[in-house]
Short mmCIF file of C-alpha atoms and ligand atoms in Angstrom, two decimals:
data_model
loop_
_atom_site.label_atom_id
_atom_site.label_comp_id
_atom_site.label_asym_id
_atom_site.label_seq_id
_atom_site.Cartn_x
_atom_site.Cartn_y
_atom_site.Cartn_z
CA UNK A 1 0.00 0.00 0.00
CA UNK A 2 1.26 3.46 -0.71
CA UNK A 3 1.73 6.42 1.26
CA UNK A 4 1.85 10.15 0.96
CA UNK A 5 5.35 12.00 1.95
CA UNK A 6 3.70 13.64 5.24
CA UNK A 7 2.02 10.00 6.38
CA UNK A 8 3.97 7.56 7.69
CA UNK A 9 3.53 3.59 7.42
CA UNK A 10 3.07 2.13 10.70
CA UNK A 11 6.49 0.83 11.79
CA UNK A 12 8.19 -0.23 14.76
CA UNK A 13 10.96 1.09 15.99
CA UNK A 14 14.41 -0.53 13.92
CA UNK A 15 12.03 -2.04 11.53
CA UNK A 16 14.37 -2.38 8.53
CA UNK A 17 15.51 -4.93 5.84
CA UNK A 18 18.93 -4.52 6.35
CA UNK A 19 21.11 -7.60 6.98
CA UNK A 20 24.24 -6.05 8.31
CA UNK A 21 25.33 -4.77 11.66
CA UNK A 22 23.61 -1.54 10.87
CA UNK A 23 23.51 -0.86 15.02
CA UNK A 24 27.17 -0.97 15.74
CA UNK A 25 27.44 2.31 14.72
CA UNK A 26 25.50 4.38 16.62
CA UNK A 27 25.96 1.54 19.66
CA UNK A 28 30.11 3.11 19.23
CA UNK A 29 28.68 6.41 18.96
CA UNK A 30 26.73 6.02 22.24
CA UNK A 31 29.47 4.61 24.27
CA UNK A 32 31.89 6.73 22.96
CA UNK A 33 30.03 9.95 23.66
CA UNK A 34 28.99 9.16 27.06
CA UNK A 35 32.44 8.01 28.18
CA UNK A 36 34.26 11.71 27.10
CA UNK A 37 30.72 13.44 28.82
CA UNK A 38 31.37 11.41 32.02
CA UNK A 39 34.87 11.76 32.00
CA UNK A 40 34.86 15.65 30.72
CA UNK A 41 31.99 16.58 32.74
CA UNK A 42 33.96 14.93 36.15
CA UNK A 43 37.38 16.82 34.84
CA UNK A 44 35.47 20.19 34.62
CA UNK A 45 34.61 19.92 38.22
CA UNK A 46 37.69 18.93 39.95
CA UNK A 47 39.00 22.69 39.59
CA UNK A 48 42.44 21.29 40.39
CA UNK A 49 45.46 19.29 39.08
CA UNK A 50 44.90 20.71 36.08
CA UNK A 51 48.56 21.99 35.66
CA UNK A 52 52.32 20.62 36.17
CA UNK A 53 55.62 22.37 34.98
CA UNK A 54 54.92 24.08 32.25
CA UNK A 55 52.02 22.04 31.20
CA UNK A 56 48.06 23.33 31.43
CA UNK A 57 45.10 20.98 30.48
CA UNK A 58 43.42 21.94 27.43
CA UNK A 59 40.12 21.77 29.30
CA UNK A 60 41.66 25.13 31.25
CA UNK A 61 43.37 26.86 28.72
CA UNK A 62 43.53 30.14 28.63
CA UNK A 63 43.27 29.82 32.62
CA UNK A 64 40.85 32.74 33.80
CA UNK A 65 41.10 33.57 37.33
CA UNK A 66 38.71 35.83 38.32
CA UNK A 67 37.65 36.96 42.15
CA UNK A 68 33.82 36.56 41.50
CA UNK A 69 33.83 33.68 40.08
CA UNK A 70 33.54 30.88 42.91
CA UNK A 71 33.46 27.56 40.68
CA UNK A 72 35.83 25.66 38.44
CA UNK A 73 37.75 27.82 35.66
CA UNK A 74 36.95 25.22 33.56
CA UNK A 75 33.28 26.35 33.29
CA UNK A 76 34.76 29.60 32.07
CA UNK A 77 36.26 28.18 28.61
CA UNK A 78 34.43 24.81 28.12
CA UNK A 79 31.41 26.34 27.49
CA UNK A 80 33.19 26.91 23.65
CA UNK A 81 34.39 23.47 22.52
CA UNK A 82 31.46 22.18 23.89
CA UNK A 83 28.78 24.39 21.33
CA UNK A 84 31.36 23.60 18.94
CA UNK A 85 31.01 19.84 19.25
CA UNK A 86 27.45 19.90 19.72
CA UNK A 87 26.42 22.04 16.88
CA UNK A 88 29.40 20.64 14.51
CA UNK A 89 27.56 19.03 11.56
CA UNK A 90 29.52 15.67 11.87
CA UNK A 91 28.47 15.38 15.51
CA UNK A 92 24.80 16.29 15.12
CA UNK A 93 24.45 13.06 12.96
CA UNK A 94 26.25 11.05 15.63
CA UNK A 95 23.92 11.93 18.49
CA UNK A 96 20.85 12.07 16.74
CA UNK A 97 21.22 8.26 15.65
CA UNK A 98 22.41 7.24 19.11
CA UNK A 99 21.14 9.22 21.47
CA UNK A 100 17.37 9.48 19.84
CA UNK A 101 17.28 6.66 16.87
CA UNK A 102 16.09 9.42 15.14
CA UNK A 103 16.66 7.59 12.86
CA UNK A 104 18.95 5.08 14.42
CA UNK A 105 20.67 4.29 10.79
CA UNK A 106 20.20 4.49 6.66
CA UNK A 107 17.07 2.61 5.94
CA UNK A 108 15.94 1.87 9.44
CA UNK A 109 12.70 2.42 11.10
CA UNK A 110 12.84 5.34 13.51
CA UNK A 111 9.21 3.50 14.78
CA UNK A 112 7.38 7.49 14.25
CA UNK A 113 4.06 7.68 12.84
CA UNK A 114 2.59 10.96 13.49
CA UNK A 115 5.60 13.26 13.41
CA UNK A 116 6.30 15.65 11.47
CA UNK A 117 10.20 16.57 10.00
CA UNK A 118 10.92 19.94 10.59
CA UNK A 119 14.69 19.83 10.26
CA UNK A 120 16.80 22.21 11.94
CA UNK A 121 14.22 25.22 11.22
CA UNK A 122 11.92 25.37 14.36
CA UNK A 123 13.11 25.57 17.90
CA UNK A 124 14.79 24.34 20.01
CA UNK A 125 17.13 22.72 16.71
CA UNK A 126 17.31 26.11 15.41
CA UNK A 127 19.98 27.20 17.45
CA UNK A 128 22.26 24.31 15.55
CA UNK A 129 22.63 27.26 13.15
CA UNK A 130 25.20 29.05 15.50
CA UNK A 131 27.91 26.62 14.94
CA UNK A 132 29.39 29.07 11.93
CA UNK A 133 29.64 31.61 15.22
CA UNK A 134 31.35 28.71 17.74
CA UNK A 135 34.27 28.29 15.06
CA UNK A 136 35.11 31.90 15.84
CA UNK A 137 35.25 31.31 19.68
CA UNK A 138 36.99 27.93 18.98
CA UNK A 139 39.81 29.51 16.91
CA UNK A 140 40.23 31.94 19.46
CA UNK A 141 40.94 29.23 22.05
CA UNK A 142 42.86 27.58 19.46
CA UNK A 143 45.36 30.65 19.90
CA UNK A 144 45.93 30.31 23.35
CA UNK A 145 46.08 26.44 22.78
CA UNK A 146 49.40 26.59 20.74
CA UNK A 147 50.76 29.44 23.25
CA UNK A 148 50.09 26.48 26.12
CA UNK A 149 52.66 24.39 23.24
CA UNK A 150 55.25 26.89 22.97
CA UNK A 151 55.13 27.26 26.80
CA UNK A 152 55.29 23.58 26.92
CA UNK A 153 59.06 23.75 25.65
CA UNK A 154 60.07 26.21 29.13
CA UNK A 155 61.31 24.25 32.10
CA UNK A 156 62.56 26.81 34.07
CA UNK A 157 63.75 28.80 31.22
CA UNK A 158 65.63 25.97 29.54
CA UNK A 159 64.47 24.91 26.16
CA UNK A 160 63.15 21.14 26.25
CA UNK A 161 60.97 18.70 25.57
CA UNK A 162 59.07 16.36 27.51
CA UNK A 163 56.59 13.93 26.78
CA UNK A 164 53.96 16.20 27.80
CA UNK A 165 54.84 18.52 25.21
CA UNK A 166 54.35 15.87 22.48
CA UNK A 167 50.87 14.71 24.11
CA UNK A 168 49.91 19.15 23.77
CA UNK A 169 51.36 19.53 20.32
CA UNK A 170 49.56 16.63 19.18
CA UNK A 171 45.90 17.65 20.76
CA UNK A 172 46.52 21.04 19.71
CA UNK A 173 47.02 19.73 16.16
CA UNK A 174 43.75 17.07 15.97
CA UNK A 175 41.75 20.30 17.14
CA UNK A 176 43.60 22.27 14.95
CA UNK A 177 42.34 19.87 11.94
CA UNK A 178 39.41 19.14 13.34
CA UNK A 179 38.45 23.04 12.62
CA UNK A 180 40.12 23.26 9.25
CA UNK A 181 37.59 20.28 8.49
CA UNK A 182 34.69 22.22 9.77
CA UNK A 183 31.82 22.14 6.81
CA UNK A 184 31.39 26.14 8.14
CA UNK A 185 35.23 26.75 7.72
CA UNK A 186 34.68 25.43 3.78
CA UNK A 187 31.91 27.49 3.32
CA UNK A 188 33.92 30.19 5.01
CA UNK A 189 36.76 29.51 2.98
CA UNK A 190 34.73 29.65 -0.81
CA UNK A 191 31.54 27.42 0.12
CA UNK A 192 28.91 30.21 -0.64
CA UNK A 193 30.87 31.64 -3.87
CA UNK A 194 29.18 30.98 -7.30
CA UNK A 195 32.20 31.11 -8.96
CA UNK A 196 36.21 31.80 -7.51
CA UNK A 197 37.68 35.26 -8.74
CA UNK A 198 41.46 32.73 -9.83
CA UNK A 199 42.26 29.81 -9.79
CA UNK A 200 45.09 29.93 -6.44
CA UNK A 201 41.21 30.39 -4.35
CA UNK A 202 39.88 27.72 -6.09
CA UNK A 203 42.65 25.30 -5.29
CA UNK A 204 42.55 26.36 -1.31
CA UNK A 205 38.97 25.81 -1.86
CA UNK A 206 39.74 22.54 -3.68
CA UNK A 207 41.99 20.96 -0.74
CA UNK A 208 39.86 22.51 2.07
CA UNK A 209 37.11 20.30 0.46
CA UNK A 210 39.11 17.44 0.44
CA UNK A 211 40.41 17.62 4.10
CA UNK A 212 36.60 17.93 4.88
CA UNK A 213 35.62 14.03 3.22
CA UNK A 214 37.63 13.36 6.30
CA UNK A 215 35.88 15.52 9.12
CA UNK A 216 34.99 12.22 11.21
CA UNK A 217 38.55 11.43 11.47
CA UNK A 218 39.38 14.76 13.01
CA UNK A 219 36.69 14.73 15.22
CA UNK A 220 36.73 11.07 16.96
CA UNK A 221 40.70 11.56 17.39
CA UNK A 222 40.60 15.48 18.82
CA UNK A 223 37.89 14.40 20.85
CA UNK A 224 39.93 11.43 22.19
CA UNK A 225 43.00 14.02 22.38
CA UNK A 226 42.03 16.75 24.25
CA UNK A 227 40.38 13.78 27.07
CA UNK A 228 43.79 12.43 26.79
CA UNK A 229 45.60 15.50 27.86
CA UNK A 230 43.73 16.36 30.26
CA UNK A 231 44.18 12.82 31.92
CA UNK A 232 48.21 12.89 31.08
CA UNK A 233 48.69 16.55 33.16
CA UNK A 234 46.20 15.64 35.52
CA UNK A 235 48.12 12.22 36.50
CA UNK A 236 51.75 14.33 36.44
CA UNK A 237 49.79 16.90 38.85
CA UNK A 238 48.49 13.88 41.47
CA UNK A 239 51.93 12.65 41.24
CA UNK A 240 50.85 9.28 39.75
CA UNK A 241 52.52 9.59 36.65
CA UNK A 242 55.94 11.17 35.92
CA UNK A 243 57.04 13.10 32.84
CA UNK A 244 60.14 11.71 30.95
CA UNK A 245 62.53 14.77 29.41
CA UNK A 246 62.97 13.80 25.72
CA UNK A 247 65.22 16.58 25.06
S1 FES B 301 31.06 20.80 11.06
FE1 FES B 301 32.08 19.76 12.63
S2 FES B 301 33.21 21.34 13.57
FE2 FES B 301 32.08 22.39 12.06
#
C-alpha cells in the first residue's frame, strides 16, 4: 500500500531490511560519547590538578582567574568546545542516531508515525545554526592552545621537551584539523561563492574540500586528544605519573 510524503507507514521502531550490523554504529557512537561526557563533565569539576611544569590541560586553557567567580575555571572556557562539538555538523548526525534513533541508521525504522520533520528550522534545533559563530570562539581558544605548546618547551627557562609537550602539540594539532575540516570553515573559505575570482582560491577551496571528506577522522581523534591531555597533566599533577625529558 502506498503512502503520501507527510504520512507515515506504521512501523516499529528498527524495523528495517537490512542484513548487516547496521547498530554498531551508533551503539560506538553512544558509548563513545557518554564516556568523554562522564569523564569531561567529572574533569570540569575537579578545579584542580589541572597543571604541572609548564604544562596546562586543554580543558583550562587560557586559565581565567577571576575573584567573583567561585566555581571551576573550567566552566569559564568549556562552554566553547562544547557548542562547537554539539552544533558541529559531523556530531549532530552522531547523536541524533544514538542518542534518539532518530533515525537510528540508513534505511531503518525510527518506529514514528505521526511526526512531522521539521529539520533544523523550528526551535529548540534552530539554534544548531550558531555553529558558523562557535568556530570563531573555537579559533580563538585555538590561539591560546598553541601558546600552552610553545610554553610547553620552558622548564625553568631551559628549552626542552618532555613527553607532555608531544601529548599538547599533538591535541593542539587534531583540534587544529578538526576546525580546518569544519563544513562552516569550507563554506567560510569559498563554500557560498558561485564562482572563484582565480584559480590559487579555487585550489585552497579545492583541498579545504578534500580535508573535509575526512571531518569524522578529526573529530573522533581530537575528541579522544584533548580527554587524553587532560588525563596525562592531571596524573603528572596527582603525582601518579611522571614526565620523561625527551630533550
Ligand atoms: S562541522 Fe564539525 S566542527 Fe564544524
Amino acid at each position: 500500500m502506498s503512502t503520501s510524503l507527510t504520512e507515515k507507514p506504521n512501523q516499529k521502531l528498527d524495523k528495517t531490511q537490512r542484513k548487516d550490523l547496521w547498530w554498531l554504529e551508533p551503539l560506538v557512537y553512544f558509548v563513545g560519547l557518554n564516556c568523554f561526557i562522564v569523564y569531561a563533565t567529572w574533569a570540569a569539576f575537579q578545579g584542580k590538578n589541572y597543571e604541572w611544569g609548564p604544562y596546562l590541560s586543554p580543558f583550562y586553557s587560557p586559565l581565567i582567574a577571576v575573584k567573583w567567580w567561585h566555581f571551576s575555571p573550567a566552566f569559564l572556557i568549556l562552554w566553547i568546545p562544547a557548542g562547537f562539538r554539539i552544533t558541529c555538523y559531523y556530531y549532530r548526525k552522531a547523536y541524533y542516531r544514538s542518542f534518539f534513533m532518530d533515525p537510528p541508521a540508513c534505511a531503518v525504522s525510527e518506529g514514528c508515525q505521526s511526526r512531522k520533520y521539521d529539520g533544523e528550522t523550528k526551535f529548540p534545533l534552530i539554534f544548531q545554526n550558531i555553529h558558523r559563530y562557535f568556530l570563531i570562539g573555537a579559533t580563538v581558544l585555538l590561539c591560546f592552545l598553541w601558546h600552552d605548546v610553545i610554553k610547553a618547551l620552558n622548564f625553568n627557562g631551559q628549552l626542552g621537551v618532555g613527553v607532555g609537550t608531544i601529548v599538547l602539540f599533538v591535541n593542539t594539532l587534531l583540534l587544529t584539523m578538526y576546525s580546518l575540516t569544519c563544513h562552516s570553515f569550507r563554506h567560510l573559505i569559498g563554500g557560498h561563492l558561485d564562482s572563484f575570482k582565480c584559480g590559487y582560491h579555487y585550489k585552497i577551496y579545492e583541498k579545504v574540500s578534500c580535508a573535509n571528506e575526512h571531518h569524522m577522522f578529526w573529530a573522533w581523534t581530537s575528541l579522544f586528544m584533548v580527554g587524553f591531555a587532560d588525563f596525562y597533566v592531571r596524573m603528572l599533577a596527582m603525582g601518579a605519573w611522571t614526565d620523561i625529558r625527551l630533550l
